[in-house]
Amino acid sequence: MFPDDLRDWQSRLRDQFPILTAHPGHAYLDSAATAQKPQAVLDAVTAYLTSENANAGRGAYPWANRTTALVDLARQRVSAFLGDPEPDRSGVHFVSGTTEGLRAVARDWLAHELRDGDEIIVPFADHAANALPWRETVDLLARQGVRVTVRPMPYDAAHDYDMRALAGMITDRTRLIATTHVHHVYGGDMNLARLRAAAGPDVVISVDAAQSAGHLPIDVAAMDADFVTFSGHKAMALPGTGVLWAANRRGPRFTPGGWSGTPNTSGIVSLTAALDWLDAAGVDRIARWTVALGARLTDGLRKLSAYEVLGCQRSLAADSPVQQRHGIVTFRHHAIGSNDLGFILAADGFMVRSDGHCQAHHGEKTSSVRVSLHVYNTVDEVDRLLDTLAGLDD
Ligand code: PLP
């Protein structure tokens, strides 16, 4: 059932995105790459840069003090956004995005924790940013004579994590499981609240929340996660912003390596404004909207014989109990190459992603077209896209 009760709410929210109102003939369908910014975020950044811009943590004058306070405020904001049950123990670190955050966990924490004979589990069908850093750390340790076994995360035929197989892989040497909250190609919610039961009490769980932050509620307590990383720019903040949250409950406290240097202060200010905006909009409602739009798109595509929708086929039905899809729909045309299809759609004003989507090496073998939706996307955009795709059907 389409959530018609959300139509007015959605329309009021869409009007707050100046780039979208300025380009009415275009449909931005690439929010998994980066999200558009509401006026409130742009205003917060302009206000900061035109009234109190300074460096943080240095200087005794008011602008510097205020900037330091704004960075602290952003940390509190992130903690609240993630449902952090113990903000005094945990740490919020600002990074440039998920890639840098995951790399920091691998390099600044895991590399110091692993011992000869340890094992880690890595999701090689997820984003490369959640596969390569772990591998890099293991290779580095191997050069120092520390041998660590990397086990691929098991998936079932529906592209879901195979919990039974995962539980069978855990040994007393398993130190880390790297996971993804929402898959960036299939859009499936990987339902991480069930993970701790399979992992046991001691294994560190790292969550790549790049595609879930701002799309569905993230509850770090329910996941019993140790690290959560997300890209601020995909959650409506400025480019170059990201978050690495560390629970600091298992093993030594996480401290980022190197010298911290000057933080991305305007990016951090934008993140506070973006999380305020998302919470005021209601992340639950955003999830209902994007799930419904995605379902409308998959339903439409399934009626067209030239297209194959990737991912769990059982989850294609809007009321499917498995792996609800969060506004990411990826497909191929059986005769038109994905890049060509991307160009055809671009000529009609549809901005989609067409390539291999940075999937790590157990990913899809050929490229595809990804449509990724956010709260500002409309039913009309989805229906117009389907009309255009139908024109290319057999
Ligand atoms: N992880 C996932 C699941 C992603 O979708 C992406 C970006 O598309 C990343 C990590 C990398 O994010 P960033 O480019 O912001 O570092």
Coordinates of C-alpha atoms and ligand atoms in Angstrom, one line a residue:
M1 CA 0.0 0.0 0.0
F2 CA 1.4 3.4 -1.0
P3 CA 1.6 5.7 2.1
D4 CA -0.7 8.4 0.7
D5 CA -0.8 10.0 4.2
L6 CA 2.8 11.1 3.6
R7 CA 2.3 13.0 0.3
D8 CA 1.7 16.5 1.8
W9 CA 4.5 16.0 4.3
Q10 CA 6.9 14.9 1.5
S11 CA 5.9 17.8 -0.8
R12 CA 6.7 20.3 2.0
L13 CA 10.1 18.7 2.6
R14 CA 11.0 18.6 -1.1
D15 CA 10.4 22.3 -1.4
Q16 CA 13.2 22.8 1.1
F17 CA 15.9 21.7 -1.5
P18 CA 16.9 24.7 -3.6
I19 CA 18.8 22.6 -6.2
L20 CA 15.7 20.5 -6.9
T21 CA 13.2 23.4 -7.1
A22 CA 15.7 25.2 -9.5
H23 CA 15.7 22.1 -11.8
P24 CA 12.1 21.0 -12.1
G25 CA 12.7 18.9 -15.3
H26 CA 15.4 16.9 -13.7
A27 CA 15.2 13.8 -11.4
Y28 CA 18.1 13.3 -9.0
L29 CA 18.1 9.5 -8.4
D30 CA 21.7 9.1 -7.1
S31 CA 21.4 9.7 -3.4
A32 CA 23.3 6.6 -2.5
A33 CA 26.3 8.4 -4.0
T34 CA 25.6 11.7 -2.3
A35 CA 22.5 13.4 -1.0
Q36 CA 21.1 16.9 -1.8
K37 CA 21.2 19.5 0.9
P38 CA 18.1 21.2 2.4
Q39 CA 18.1 25.0 2.9
A40 CA 18.5 24.6 6.6
V41 CA 21.9 23.0 6.1
L42 CA 23.0 25.6 3.6
D43 CA 21.8 28.4 6.0
A44 CA 23.7 26.8 9.0
V45 CA 26.9 26.7 7.1
T46 CA 26.5 30.3 5.7
A47 CA 25.7 31.6 9.2
Y48 CA 28.7 29.9 10.7
L49 CA 31.1 31.1 8.0
T50 CA 29.8 34.6 8.0
S51 CA 29.6 35.1 11.7
E52 CA 32.1 33.0 13.8
N53 CA 34.4 31.0 11.5
A54 CA 37.7 30.1 13.4
N55 CA 39.7 27.0 14.2
A56 CA 38.5 24.6 16.9
G57 CA 40.4 23.7 20.1
R58 CA 42.8 26.6 19.7
G59 CA 42.6 30.2 20.6
A60 CA 40.9 32.0 23.5
Y61 CA 38.8 34.5 21.6
P62 CA 35.0 34.1 21.2
W63 CA 34.9 32.8 17.6
A64 CA 37.4 30.0 18.5
N65 CA 35.6 29.1 21.7
R66 CA 32.3 29.0 19.8
T67 CA 33.8 26.8 17.1
T68 CA 35.1 24.4 19.7
A69 CA 31.6 24.3 21.3
L70 CA 30.0 23.6 17.9
V71 CA 32.3 20.6 17.4
D72 CA 31.3 19.3 20.8
L73 CA 27.7 19.9 20.1
A74 CA 28.0 17.9 16.9
R75 CA 29.4 15.0 18.8
Q76 CA 26.4 15.1 21.1
R77 CA 24.1 15.3 18.1
V78 CA 25.7 12.3 16.5
S79 CA 25.4 10.3 19.8
A80 CA 21.7 11.1 20.0
F81 CA 21.2 10.3 16.3
L82 CA 22.7 6.8 16.8
G83 CA 20.7 6.1 20.0
D84 CA 24.0 5.9 21.9
P85 CA 23.2 4.4 25.3
E86 CA 26.6 5.4 26.8
P87 CA 27.8 8.7 25.4
D88 CA 30.3 9.1 28.2
R89 CA 32.1 6.0 27.3
S90 CA 31.8 6.1 23.5
G91 CA 33.7 8.3 21.1
V92 CA 32.6 10.3 18.0
H93 CA 35.3 11.0 15.5
F94 CA 34.9 13.2 12.5
V95 CA 36.3 11.8 9.2
S96 CA 35.9 12.6 5.6
G97 CA 33.5 9.7 4.9
T98 CA 32.8 6.1 5.4
T99 CA 36.0 5.1 3.5
E100 CA 38.2 7.0 5.8
G101 CA 36.3 5.9 8.9
L102 CA 36.5 2.2 8.1
R103 CA 40.2 2.6 7.2
A104 CA 40.8 4.2 10.6
V105 CA 39.2 1.3 12.4
A106 CA 41.4 -1.1 10.4
R107 CA 44.6 0.8 10.8
D108 CA 44.3 2.5 14.1
W109 CA 42.5 -0.2 16.1
L110 CA 42.4 -3.6 14.5
A111 CA 46.1 -3.5 13.4
H112 CA 47.1 -3.2 17.1
E113 CA 44.6 -5.8 18.3
L114 CA 45.2 -8.8 16.1
R115 CA 47.5 -11.6 17.1
D116 CA 49.0 -14.5 15.2
G117 CA 46.3 -17.1 14.5
D118 CA 43.4 -14.6 14.8
E119 CA 40.5 -14.5 12.4
I120 CA 38.3 -11.8 10.9
I121 CA 35.1 -12.0 8.8
V122 CA 34.8 -9.6 5.9
P123 CA 31.8 -8.9 3.6
F124 CA 33.3 -9.3 0.1
A125 CA 30.0 -8.7 -1.7
D126 CA 29.5 -5.3 0.0
H127 CA 31.2 -2.0 -0.8
A128 CA 34.9 -2.1 -1.5
A129 CA 35.4 0.4 1.3
N130 CA 34.3 -2.3 3.7
A131 CA 36.6 -5.0 2.3
L132 CA 39.9 -3.4 1.2
P133 CA 40.9 -1.8 4.5
W134 CA 40.6 -5.0 6.5
R135 CA 42.6 -6.8 3.8
E136 CA 45.3 -4.1 3.9
T137 CA 45.7 -4.4 7.6
V138 CA 46.0 -8.2 7.4
D139 CA 48.6 -7.9 4.6
L140 CA 50.6 -5.4 6.7
L141 CA 50.6 -7.7 9.7
A142 CA 51.6 -10.6 7.5
R143 CA 54.7 -8.7 6.5
Q144 CA 55.5 -8.5 10.2
G145 CA 55.0 -12.2 10.7
V146 CA 51.5 -12.0 12.2
R147 CA 49.2 -14.4 10.3
V148 CA 45.5 -13.6 10.4
T149 CA 42.9 -15.5 8.5
V150 CA 40.3 -13.5 6.6
R151 CA 37.0 -15.4 6.1
P152 CA 34.4 -14.2 3.6
M153 CA 31.1 -13.3 5.2
P154 CA 28.6 -16.0 4.1
Y155 CA 25.6 -14.9 2.0
D156 CA 22.5 -16.9 1.1
A157 CA 20.9 -17.1 -2.3
A158 CA 18.8 -14.0 -1.4
H159 CA 21.9 -11.9 -0.9
D160 CA 21.2 -11.8 2.8
Y161 CA 23.9 -12.6 5.4
D162 CA 23.6 -16.4 6.2
M163 CA 23.3 -16.3 9.9
R164 CA 23.5 -20.0 10.4
A165 CA 26.7 -20.3 8.4
L166 CA 28.1 -17.2 10.2
A167 CA 27.4 -18.7 13.6
G168 CA 29.2 -21.9 12.5
M169 CA 32.3 -19.8 11.5
I170 CA 32.8 -18.2 14.8
T171 CA 35.7 -19.6 16.8
D172 CA 37.5 -18.4 19.9
R173 CA 40.0 -16.7 17.6
T174 CA 37.3 -14.6 15.7
R175 CA 38.1 -11.0 16.5
L176 CA 36.0 -8.9 14.1
I177 CA 33.0 -9.1 11.9
A178 CA 32.7 -6.3 9.4
T179 CA 29.1 -5.7 8.3
T180 CA 26.9 -3.3 6.3
H181 CA 23.6 -2.0 7.5
V182 CA 21.9 -1.4 4.1
H183 CA 23.4 -2.9 0.9
H184 CA 24.5 -0.2 -1.6
V185 CA 23.5 -2.2 -4.7
Y186 CA 20.5 -4.4 -3.5
G187 CA 19.1 -1.9 -1.0
G188 CA 18.5 -4.7 1.5
D189 CA 18.3 -4.0 5.2
M190 CA 20.8 -6.5 6.6
N191 CA 18.9 -6.6 9.9
L192 CA 21.9 -6.3 12.1
A193 CA 20.1 -6.7 15.4
R194 CA 20.3 -10.4 14.9
L195 CA 24.0 -10.4 14.5
R196 CA 25.2 -10.4 18.1
A197 CA 23.5 -13.7 18.8
A198 CA 25.4 -15.3 16.0
A199 CA 28.7 -13.5 16.9
G200 CA 28.8 -14.3 20.6
P201 CA 29.6 -11.7 23.3
D202 CA 33.3 -11.0 22.6
V203 CA 33.6 -10.4 18.8
V204 CA 33.9 -6.8 17.7
I205 CA 31.2 -5.8 15.2
S206 CA 31.9 -3.0 12.8
V207 CA 28.9 -1.5 10.9
D208 CA 29.1 0.4 7.6
A209 CA 26.1 2.6 7.9
A210 CA 26.8 4.6 4.7
Q211 CA 23.4 3.7 3.2
S212 CA 21.3 3.7 6.3
A213 CA 22.1 7.0 8.0
G214 CA 19.2 9.3 7.3
H215 CA 17.2 6.5 5.6
L216 CA 16.2 4.4 8.6
P217 CA 16.8 4.6 12.3
I218 CA 20.2 3.4 13.5
D219 CA 20.1 1.9 17.0
V220 CA 23.7 1.1 18.1
A221 CA 22.4 -0.5 21.3
A222 CA 20.0 -2.9 19.5
M223 CA 22.9 -3.9 17.1
D224 CA 25.3 -4.0 20.1
A225 CA 27.8 -2.6 17.6
D226 CA 31.4 -1.6 18.5
F227 CA 32.1 0.7 15.5
V228 CA 29.6 2.5 13.3
T229 CA 30.7 4.6 10.3
F230 CA 28.7 6.8 8.0
S231 CA 29.2 9.5 5.4
G232 CA 27.8 12.9 6.4
H233 CA 27.5 13.9 2.8
K234 CA 25.1 11.0 2.1
A235 CA 23.1 12.2 5.1
M236 CA 22.6 15.7 3.7
A237 CA 25.7 17.3 5.2
L238 CA 28.5 18.8 3.2
P239 CA 30.9 16.7 1.2
G240 CA 34.0 15.7 3.1
T241 CA 32.1 15.0 6.3
G242 CA 31.7 11.6 8.0
V243 CA 31.4 10.0 11.4
L244 CA 33.2 7.2 13.1
W245 CA 31.5 6.2 16.3
A246 CA 33.3 3.9 18.7
A247 CA 31.5 2.2 21.6
N248 CA 34.7 1.5 23.5
R249 CA 33.2 -1.5 25.2
R250 CA 35.4 -4.3 23.9
G251 CA 39.1 -4.0 23.9
P252 CA 41.1 -0.8 24.4
R253 CA 39.6 2.6 23.7
F254 CA 39.7 3.7 20.1
T255 CA 42.0 6.7 19.5
P256 CA 42.6 7.9 15.9
G257 CA 46.2 7.7 14.9
G258 CA 48.3 10.6 13.7
W259 CA 47.9 14.2 14.5
S260 CA 44.3 15.4 14.4
G261 CA 45.0 18.7 12.7
T262 CA 42.3 21.2 11.8
P263 CA 38.8 19.6 11.8
N264 CA 36.4 20.3 8.9
T265 CA 34.5 22.8 11.0
S266 CA 32.0 24.0 8.4
G267 CA 31.3 20.3 7.5
I268 CA 30.8 19.5 11.1
V269 CA 28.4 22.4 11.5
S270 CA 26.5 21.1 8.4
L271 CA 26.3 17.7 10.0
T272 CA 24.6 19.0 13.1
A273 CA 22.1 20.9 10.9
A274 CA 21.5 17.8 8.7
L275 CA 20.9 15.5 11.6
D276 CA 18.5 18.1 13.1
W277 CA 16.7 18.3 9.8
L278 CA 16.5 14.5 9.4
D279 CA 15.2 14.0 13.0
A280 CA 12.6 16.7 12.5
A281 CA 11.5 15.2 9.3
G282 CA 11.3 11.8 11.0
V283 CA 13.7 9.0 9.8
D284 CA 10.9 6.5 10.3
R285 CA 8.7 8.4 7.9
I286 CA 11.6 8.8 5.4
A287 CA 12.0 5.0 5.5
R288 CA 8.3 4.5 4.8
W289 CA 8.5 6.9 1.8
T290 CA 11.6 5.6 0.2
V291 CA 10.6 1.9 0.7
A292 CA 7.3 2.7 -1.0
L293 CA 8.9 4.5 -3.9
G294 CA 11.4 1.7 -4.4
A295 CA 8.6 -0.9 -4.3
R296 CA 6.7 1.1 -6.9
L297 CA 9.8 1.2 -9.1
T298 CA 10.5 -2.6 -8.7
D299 CA 6.8 -3.4 -9.3
G300 CA 6.9 -1.4 -12.5
L301 CA 10.2 -2.9 -13.7
R302 CA 8.9 -6.4 -13.2
K303 CA 6.2 -5.8 -15.7
L304 CA 8.8 -4.9 -18.3
S305 CA 10.4 -8.0 -19.9
A306 CA 13.6 -6.3 -20.9
Y307 CA 14.7 -5.7 -17.3
E308 CA 16.2 -7.8 -14.6
V309 CA 16.2 -6.3 -11.0
L310 CA 19.2 -7.4 -9.0
G311 CA 19.2 -8.8 -5.5
C312 CA 16.9 -10.9 -3.5
Q313 CA 13.9 -11.7 -5.7
R314 CA 11.7 -12.6 -2.7
S315 CA 12.2 -9.1 -1.4
L316 CA 10.8 -7.5 -4.5
A317 CA 7.2 -7.6 -3.3
A318 CA 6.4 -4.5 -1.4
D319 CA 5.0 -6.5 1.6
S320 CA 8.0 -8.9 1.7
P321 CA 9.0 -9.9 5.2
V322 CA 12.6 -10.5 4.1
Q323 CA 15.2 -7.8 3.7
Q324 CA 13.1 -4.8 3.1
R325 CA 14.6 -2.7 0.4
H326 CA 15.5 0.8 1.3
G327 CA 15.0 2.9 -1.8
I328 CA 17.8 1.4 -3.8
V329 CA 16.8 -0.4 -7.0
T330 CA 19.5 -1.8 -9.3
F331 CA 18.7 -3.3 -12.7
R332 CA 20.0 -4.2 -16.1
H333 CA 18.5 -4.1 -19.6
H334 CA 19.0 -7.4 -21.4
A335 CA 20.2 -5.7 -24.6
I336 CA 21.3 -2.1 -23.8
G337 CA 24.5 -1.8 -21.8
S338 CA 24.3 -0.1 -18.5
N339 CA 26.5 2.8 -19.4
D340 CA 24.4 3.4 -22.6
L341 CA 21.3 3.2 -20.5
G342 CA 22.7 5.8 -18.1
F343 CA 23.4 8.2 -21.0
I344 CA 19.9 7.6 -22.4
L345 CA 18.3 8.4 -19.1
A346 CA 20.6 11.4 -18.5
A347 CA 19.4 12.9 -21.8
D348 CA 15.9 12.7 -20.4
G349 CA 17.0 14.4 -17.1
F350 CA 17.3 11.3 -14.9
M351 CA 20.4 11.2 -12.9
V352 CA 21.2 7.6 -12.0
R353 CA 24.4 5.6 -11.4
S354 CA 25.6 3.1 -14.0
D355 CA 28.7 1.0 -13.4
G356 CA 29.9 -1.7 -11.0
H357 CA 29.0 0.4 -7.9
C358 CA 32.3 -0.2 -6.1
Q359 CA 31.2 -3.7 -5.1
A360 CA 34.1 -5.7 -3.6
H361 CA 35.4 -8.7 -5.4
H362 CA 32.5 -11.1 -4.7
G363 CA 30.1 -8.6 -6.3
E364 CA 28.2 -8.6 -9.6
K365 CA 30.2 -9.5 -12.6
T366 CA 28.7 -7.0 -15.0
S367 CA 27.6 -3.4 -14.6
S368 CA 24.1 -2.2 -13.9
V369 CA 22.0 0.9 -13.4
R370 CA 21.2 2.0 -9.8
V371 CA 18.4 4.2 -8.8
S372 CA 18.7 5.4 -5.3
L373 CA 16.0 7.5 -3.7
H374 CA 15.6 9.9 -0.8
V375 CA 12.8 11.7 0.8
Y376 CA 12.8 14.5 -1.8
N377 CA 12.0 12.1 -4.7
T378 CA 8.5 12.0 -5.9
V379 CA 6.0 9.5 -7.2
D380 CA 5.9 11.5 -10.4
E381 CA 9.7 11.0 -10.9
V382 CA 9.4 7.3 -10.4
D383 CA 6.5 7.1 -12.8
R384 CA 8.2 9.2 -15.5
L385 CA 11.3 7.0 -15.2
L386 CA 9.2 3.9 -15.6
D387 CA 7.6 5.5 -18.7
T388 CA 11.0 6.1 -20.2
L389 CA 12.2 2.6 -19.4
A390 CA 9.0 1.2 -20.9
G391 CA 9.8 3.0 -24.1
L392 CA 13.0 0.8 -24.2
D393 CA 11.2 -2.4 -23.5
D394 CA 11.0 -5.2 -26.0
Ligands
PLP1 N1 30.1 2.0 2.1 C1 29.0 2.0 1.4 C2 27.9 0.9 1.7 C3 28.8 2.9 0.4 O1 27.6 2.9 -0.3 C4 29.8 3.9 0.2 C5 29.6 4.9 -0.9 O2 28.9 4.8 -1.8 C6 30.9 3.9 1.0 C7 31.0 2.9 1.9 C8 32.0 4.9 0.8 O3 31.5 6.2 1.2 P1 32.4 7.5 1.0 O4 32.7 7.6 -0.5 O5 31.6 8.6 1.5 O6 33.7 7.3 1.8

